[in-house]
XYZ file of N, CA and C in Angstrom:
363
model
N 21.678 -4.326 82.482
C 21.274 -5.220 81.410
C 21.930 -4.779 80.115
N 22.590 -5.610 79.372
C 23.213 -5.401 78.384
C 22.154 -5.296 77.055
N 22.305 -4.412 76.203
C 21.466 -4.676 75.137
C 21.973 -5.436 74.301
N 21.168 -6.068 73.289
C 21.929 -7.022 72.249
C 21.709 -5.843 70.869
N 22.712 -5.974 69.896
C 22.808 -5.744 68.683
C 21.901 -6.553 67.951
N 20.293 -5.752 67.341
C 19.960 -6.310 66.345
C 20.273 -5.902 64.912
N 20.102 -7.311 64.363
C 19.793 -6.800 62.509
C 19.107 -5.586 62.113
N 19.261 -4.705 61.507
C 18.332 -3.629 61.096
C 17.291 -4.071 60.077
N 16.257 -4.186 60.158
C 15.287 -4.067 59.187
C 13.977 -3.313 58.989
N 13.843 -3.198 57.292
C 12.443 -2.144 57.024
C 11.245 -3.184 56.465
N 10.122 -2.080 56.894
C 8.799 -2.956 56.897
C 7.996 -2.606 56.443
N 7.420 -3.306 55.243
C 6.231 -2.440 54.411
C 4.597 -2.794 55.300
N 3.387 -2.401 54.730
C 2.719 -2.098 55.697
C 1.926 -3.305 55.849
N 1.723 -4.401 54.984
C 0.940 -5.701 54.723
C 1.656 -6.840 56.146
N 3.003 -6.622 56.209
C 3.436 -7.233 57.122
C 2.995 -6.800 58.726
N 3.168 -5.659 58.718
C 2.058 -4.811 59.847
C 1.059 -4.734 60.039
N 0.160 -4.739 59.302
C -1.270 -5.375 59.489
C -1.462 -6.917 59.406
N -0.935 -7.634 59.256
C -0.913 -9.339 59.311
C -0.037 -9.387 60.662
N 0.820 -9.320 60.959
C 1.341 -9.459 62.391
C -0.103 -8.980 63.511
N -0.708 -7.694 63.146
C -1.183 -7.402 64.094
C -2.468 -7.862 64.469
N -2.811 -8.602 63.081
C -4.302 -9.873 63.423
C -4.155 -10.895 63.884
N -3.074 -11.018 64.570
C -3.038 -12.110 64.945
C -2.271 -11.586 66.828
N -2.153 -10.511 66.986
C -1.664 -10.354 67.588
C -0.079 -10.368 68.224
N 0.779 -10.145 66.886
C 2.212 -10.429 67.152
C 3.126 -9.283 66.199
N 2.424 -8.265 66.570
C 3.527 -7.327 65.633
C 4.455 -7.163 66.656
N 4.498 -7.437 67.562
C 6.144 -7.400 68.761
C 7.084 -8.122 68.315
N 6.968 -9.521 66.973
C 7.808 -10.254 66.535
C 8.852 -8.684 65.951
N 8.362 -7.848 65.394
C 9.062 -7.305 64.679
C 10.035 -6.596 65.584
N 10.046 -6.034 66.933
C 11.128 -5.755 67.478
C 11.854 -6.492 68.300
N 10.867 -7.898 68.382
C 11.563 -8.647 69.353
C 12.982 -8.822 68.141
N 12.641 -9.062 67.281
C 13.876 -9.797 65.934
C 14.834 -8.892 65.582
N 14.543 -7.638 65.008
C 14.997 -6.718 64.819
C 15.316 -5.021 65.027
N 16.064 -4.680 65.037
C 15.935 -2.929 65.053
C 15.606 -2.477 64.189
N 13.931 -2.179 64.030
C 12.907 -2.118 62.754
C 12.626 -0.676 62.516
N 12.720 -0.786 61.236
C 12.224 1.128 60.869
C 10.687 0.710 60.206
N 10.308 1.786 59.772
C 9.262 2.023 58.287
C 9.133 3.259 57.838
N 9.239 3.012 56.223
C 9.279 4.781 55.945
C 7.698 5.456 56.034
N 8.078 6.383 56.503
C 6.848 7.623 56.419
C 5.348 7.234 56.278
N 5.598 6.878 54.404
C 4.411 5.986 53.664
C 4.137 5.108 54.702
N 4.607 4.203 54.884
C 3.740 3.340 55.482
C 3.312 3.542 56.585
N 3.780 4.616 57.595
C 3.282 5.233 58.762
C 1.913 5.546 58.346
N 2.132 6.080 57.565
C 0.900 7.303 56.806
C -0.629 6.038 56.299
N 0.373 5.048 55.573
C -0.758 4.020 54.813
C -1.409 3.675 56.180
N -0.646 3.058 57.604
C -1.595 2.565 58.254
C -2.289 3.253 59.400
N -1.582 4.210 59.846
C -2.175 4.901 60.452
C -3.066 6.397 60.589
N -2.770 7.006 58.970
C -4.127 7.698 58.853
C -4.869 7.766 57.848
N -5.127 6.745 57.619
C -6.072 5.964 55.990
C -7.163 4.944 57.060
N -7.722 5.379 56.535
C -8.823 4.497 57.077
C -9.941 4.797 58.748
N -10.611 3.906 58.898
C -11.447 4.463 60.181
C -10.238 4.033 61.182
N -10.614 4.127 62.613
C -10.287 4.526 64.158
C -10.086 2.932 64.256
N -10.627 1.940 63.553
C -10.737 0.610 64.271
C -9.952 -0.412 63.546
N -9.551 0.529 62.117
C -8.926 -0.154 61.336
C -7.411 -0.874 61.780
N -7.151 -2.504 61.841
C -6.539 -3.175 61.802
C -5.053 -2.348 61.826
N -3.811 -2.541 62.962
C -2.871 -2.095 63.234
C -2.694 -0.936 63.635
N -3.774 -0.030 63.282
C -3.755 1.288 63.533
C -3.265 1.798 65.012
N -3.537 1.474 65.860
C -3.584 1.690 67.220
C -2.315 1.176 67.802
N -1.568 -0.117 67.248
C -0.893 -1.261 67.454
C 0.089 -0.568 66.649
N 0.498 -0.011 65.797
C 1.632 0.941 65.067
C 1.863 1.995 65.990
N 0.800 3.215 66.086
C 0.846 4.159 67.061
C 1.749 3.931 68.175
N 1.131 3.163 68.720
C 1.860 2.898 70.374
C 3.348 2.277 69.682
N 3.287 1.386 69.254
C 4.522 0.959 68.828
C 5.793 1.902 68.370
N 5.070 3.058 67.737
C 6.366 4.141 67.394
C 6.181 4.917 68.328
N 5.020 5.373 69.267
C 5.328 6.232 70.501
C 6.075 6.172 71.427
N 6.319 4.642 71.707
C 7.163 3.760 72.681
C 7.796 3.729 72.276
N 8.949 4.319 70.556
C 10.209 3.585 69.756
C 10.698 2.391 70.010
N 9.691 1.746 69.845
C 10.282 0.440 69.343
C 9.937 0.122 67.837
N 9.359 0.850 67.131
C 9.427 0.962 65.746
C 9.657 2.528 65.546
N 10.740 2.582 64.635
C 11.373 3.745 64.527
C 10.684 4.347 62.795
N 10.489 5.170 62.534
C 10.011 5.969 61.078
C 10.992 7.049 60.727
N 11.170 6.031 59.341
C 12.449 7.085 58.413
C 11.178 7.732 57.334
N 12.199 9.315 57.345
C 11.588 10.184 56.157
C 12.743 9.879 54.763
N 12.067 9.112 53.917
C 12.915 8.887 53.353
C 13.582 10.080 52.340
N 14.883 10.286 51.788
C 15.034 11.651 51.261
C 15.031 11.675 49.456
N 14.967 10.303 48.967
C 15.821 10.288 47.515
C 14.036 10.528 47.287
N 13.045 10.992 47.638
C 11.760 11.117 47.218
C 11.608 11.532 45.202
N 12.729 12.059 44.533
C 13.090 12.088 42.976
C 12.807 10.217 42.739
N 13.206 9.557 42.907
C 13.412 8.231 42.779
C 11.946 8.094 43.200
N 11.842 7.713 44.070
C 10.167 7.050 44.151
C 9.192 7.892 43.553
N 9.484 9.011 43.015
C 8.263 9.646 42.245
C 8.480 9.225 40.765
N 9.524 8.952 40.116
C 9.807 8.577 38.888
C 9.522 6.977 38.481
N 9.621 6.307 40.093
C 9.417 5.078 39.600
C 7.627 4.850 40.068
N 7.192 5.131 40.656
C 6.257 5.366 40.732
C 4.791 4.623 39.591
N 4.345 3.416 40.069
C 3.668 2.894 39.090
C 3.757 1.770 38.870
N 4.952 1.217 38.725
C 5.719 0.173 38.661
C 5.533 -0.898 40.328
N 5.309 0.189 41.146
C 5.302 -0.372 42.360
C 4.886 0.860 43.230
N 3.912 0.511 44.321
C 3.343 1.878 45.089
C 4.057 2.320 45.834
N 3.807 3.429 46.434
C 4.711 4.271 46.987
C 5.227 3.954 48.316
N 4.287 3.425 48.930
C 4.733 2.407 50.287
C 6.525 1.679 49.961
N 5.677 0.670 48.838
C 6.557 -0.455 48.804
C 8.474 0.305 47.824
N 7.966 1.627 47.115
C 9.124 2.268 47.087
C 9.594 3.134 47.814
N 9.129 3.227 49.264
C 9.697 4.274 50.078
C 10.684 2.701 50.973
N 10.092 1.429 51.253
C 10.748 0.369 51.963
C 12.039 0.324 51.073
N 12.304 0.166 49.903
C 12.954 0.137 48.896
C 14.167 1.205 49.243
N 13.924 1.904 49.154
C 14.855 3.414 48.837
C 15.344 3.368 50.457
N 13.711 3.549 51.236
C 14.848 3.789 52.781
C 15.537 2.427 52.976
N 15.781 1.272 52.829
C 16.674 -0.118 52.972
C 17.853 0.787 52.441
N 18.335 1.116 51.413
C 19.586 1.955 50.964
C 19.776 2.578 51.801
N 18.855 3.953 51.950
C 19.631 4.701 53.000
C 19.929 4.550 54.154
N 19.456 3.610 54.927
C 19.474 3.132 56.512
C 20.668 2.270 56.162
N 20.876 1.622 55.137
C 22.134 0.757 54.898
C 21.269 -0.677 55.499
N 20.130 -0.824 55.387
C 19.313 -1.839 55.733
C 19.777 -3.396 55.245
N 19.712 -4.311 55.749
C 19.831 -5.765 55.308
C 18.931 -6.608 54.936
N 17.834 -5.986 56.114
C 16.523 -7.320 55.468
C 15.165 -6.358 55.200
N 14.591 -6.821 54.408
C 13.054 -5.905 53.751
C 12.146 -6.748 54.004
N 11.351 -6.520 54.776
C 10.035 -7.197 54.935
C 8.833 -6.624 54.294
N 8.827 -7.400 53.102
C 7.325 -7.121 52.128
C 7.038 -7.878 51.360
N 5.736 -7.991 51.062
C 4.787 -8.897 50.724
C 4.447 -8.900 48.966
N 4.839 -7.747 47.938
C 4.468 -8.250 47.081
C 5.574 -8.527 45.634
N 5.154 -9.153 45.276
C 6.602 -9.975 44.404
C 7.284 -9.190 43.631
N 6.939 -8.178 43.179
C 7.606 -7.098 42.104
C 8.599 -6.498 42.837
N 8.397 -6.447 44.390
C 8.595 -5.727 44.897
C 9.960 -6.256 45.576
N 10.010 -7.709 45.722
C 10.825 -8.494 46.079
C 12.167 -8.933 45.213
N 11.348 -8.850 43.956
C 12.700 -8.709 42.963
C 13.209 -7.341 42.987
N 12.932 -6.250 43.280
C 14.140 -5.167 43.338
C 14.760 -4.931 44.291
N 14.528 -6.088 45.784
C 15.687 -5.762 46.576
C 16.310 -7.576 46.890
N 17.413 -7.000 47.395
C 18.334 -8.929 47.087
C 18.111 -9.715 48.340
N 17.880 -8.931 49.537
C 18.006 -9.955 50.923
C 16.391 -9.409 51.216
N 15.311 -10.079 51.446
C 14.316 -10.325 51.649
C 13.955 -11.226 52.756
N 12.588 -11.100 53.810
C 12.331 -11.750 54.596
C 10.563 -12.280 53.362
N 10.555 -13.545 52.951
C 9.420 -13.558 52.439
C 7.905 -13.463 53.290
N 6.661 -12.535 52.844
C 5.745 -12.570 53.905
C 4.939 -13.707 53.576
């Protein structure tokens, strides 16, 4: 079986918990070769209780790599900007650069004007 070449894309964590209430966070690898930085590993899977929404549904998802987690490195940059936009949504930001990423999947508008190719949530 031949694999196909997907688009690379990063994913902040609102899109991951809305895919997964409904039962379709698989859209995200069916479409793409999907990362998420760290933060948002961290936002959804150890914040909150055991039952909390995606939690379980992320897990397996990066245990199985089909969602892959970047440590992002320019961490100077997201601590300076810091405020302006949370740390989630500037770790999607920063790792899209370093992965050499094309499409950003996130949900809030500030956040959308600092990167140029966007999937709107």
């Amino acid at each position: 079986m031949v694999k196909e070449n997907k688009i690379k894309a990063i994913c902040n964590t609102s899109p991951i918990i809305g895919l997964s209430i409904i039962g379709r966070l698989d859209l995200l690898w069916e479409l793409f070769d999907i990362y998420i930085p760290q933060e948002v590993y961290n936002e959804v899977v150890k914040q909150g209780s055991e039952q909390a929404i995606g939690k379980q549904e992320l897990r397996d998802a990066v245990a199985k790599g089909l969602i892959k987690v970047h440590e992002v490195k320019d961490q100077g940059f997201v601590v300076k900007s810091y405020g302006r936009l949370h740390r989630g949504e500037l770790e999607v930001i920063v790792g899209a650069k370093e992965l050499g990423v094309s499409i950003v999947i996130i949900d809030e508008n500030s956040a959308r004007k600092c990167q140029q190719h966007i999937i709107y949530w």
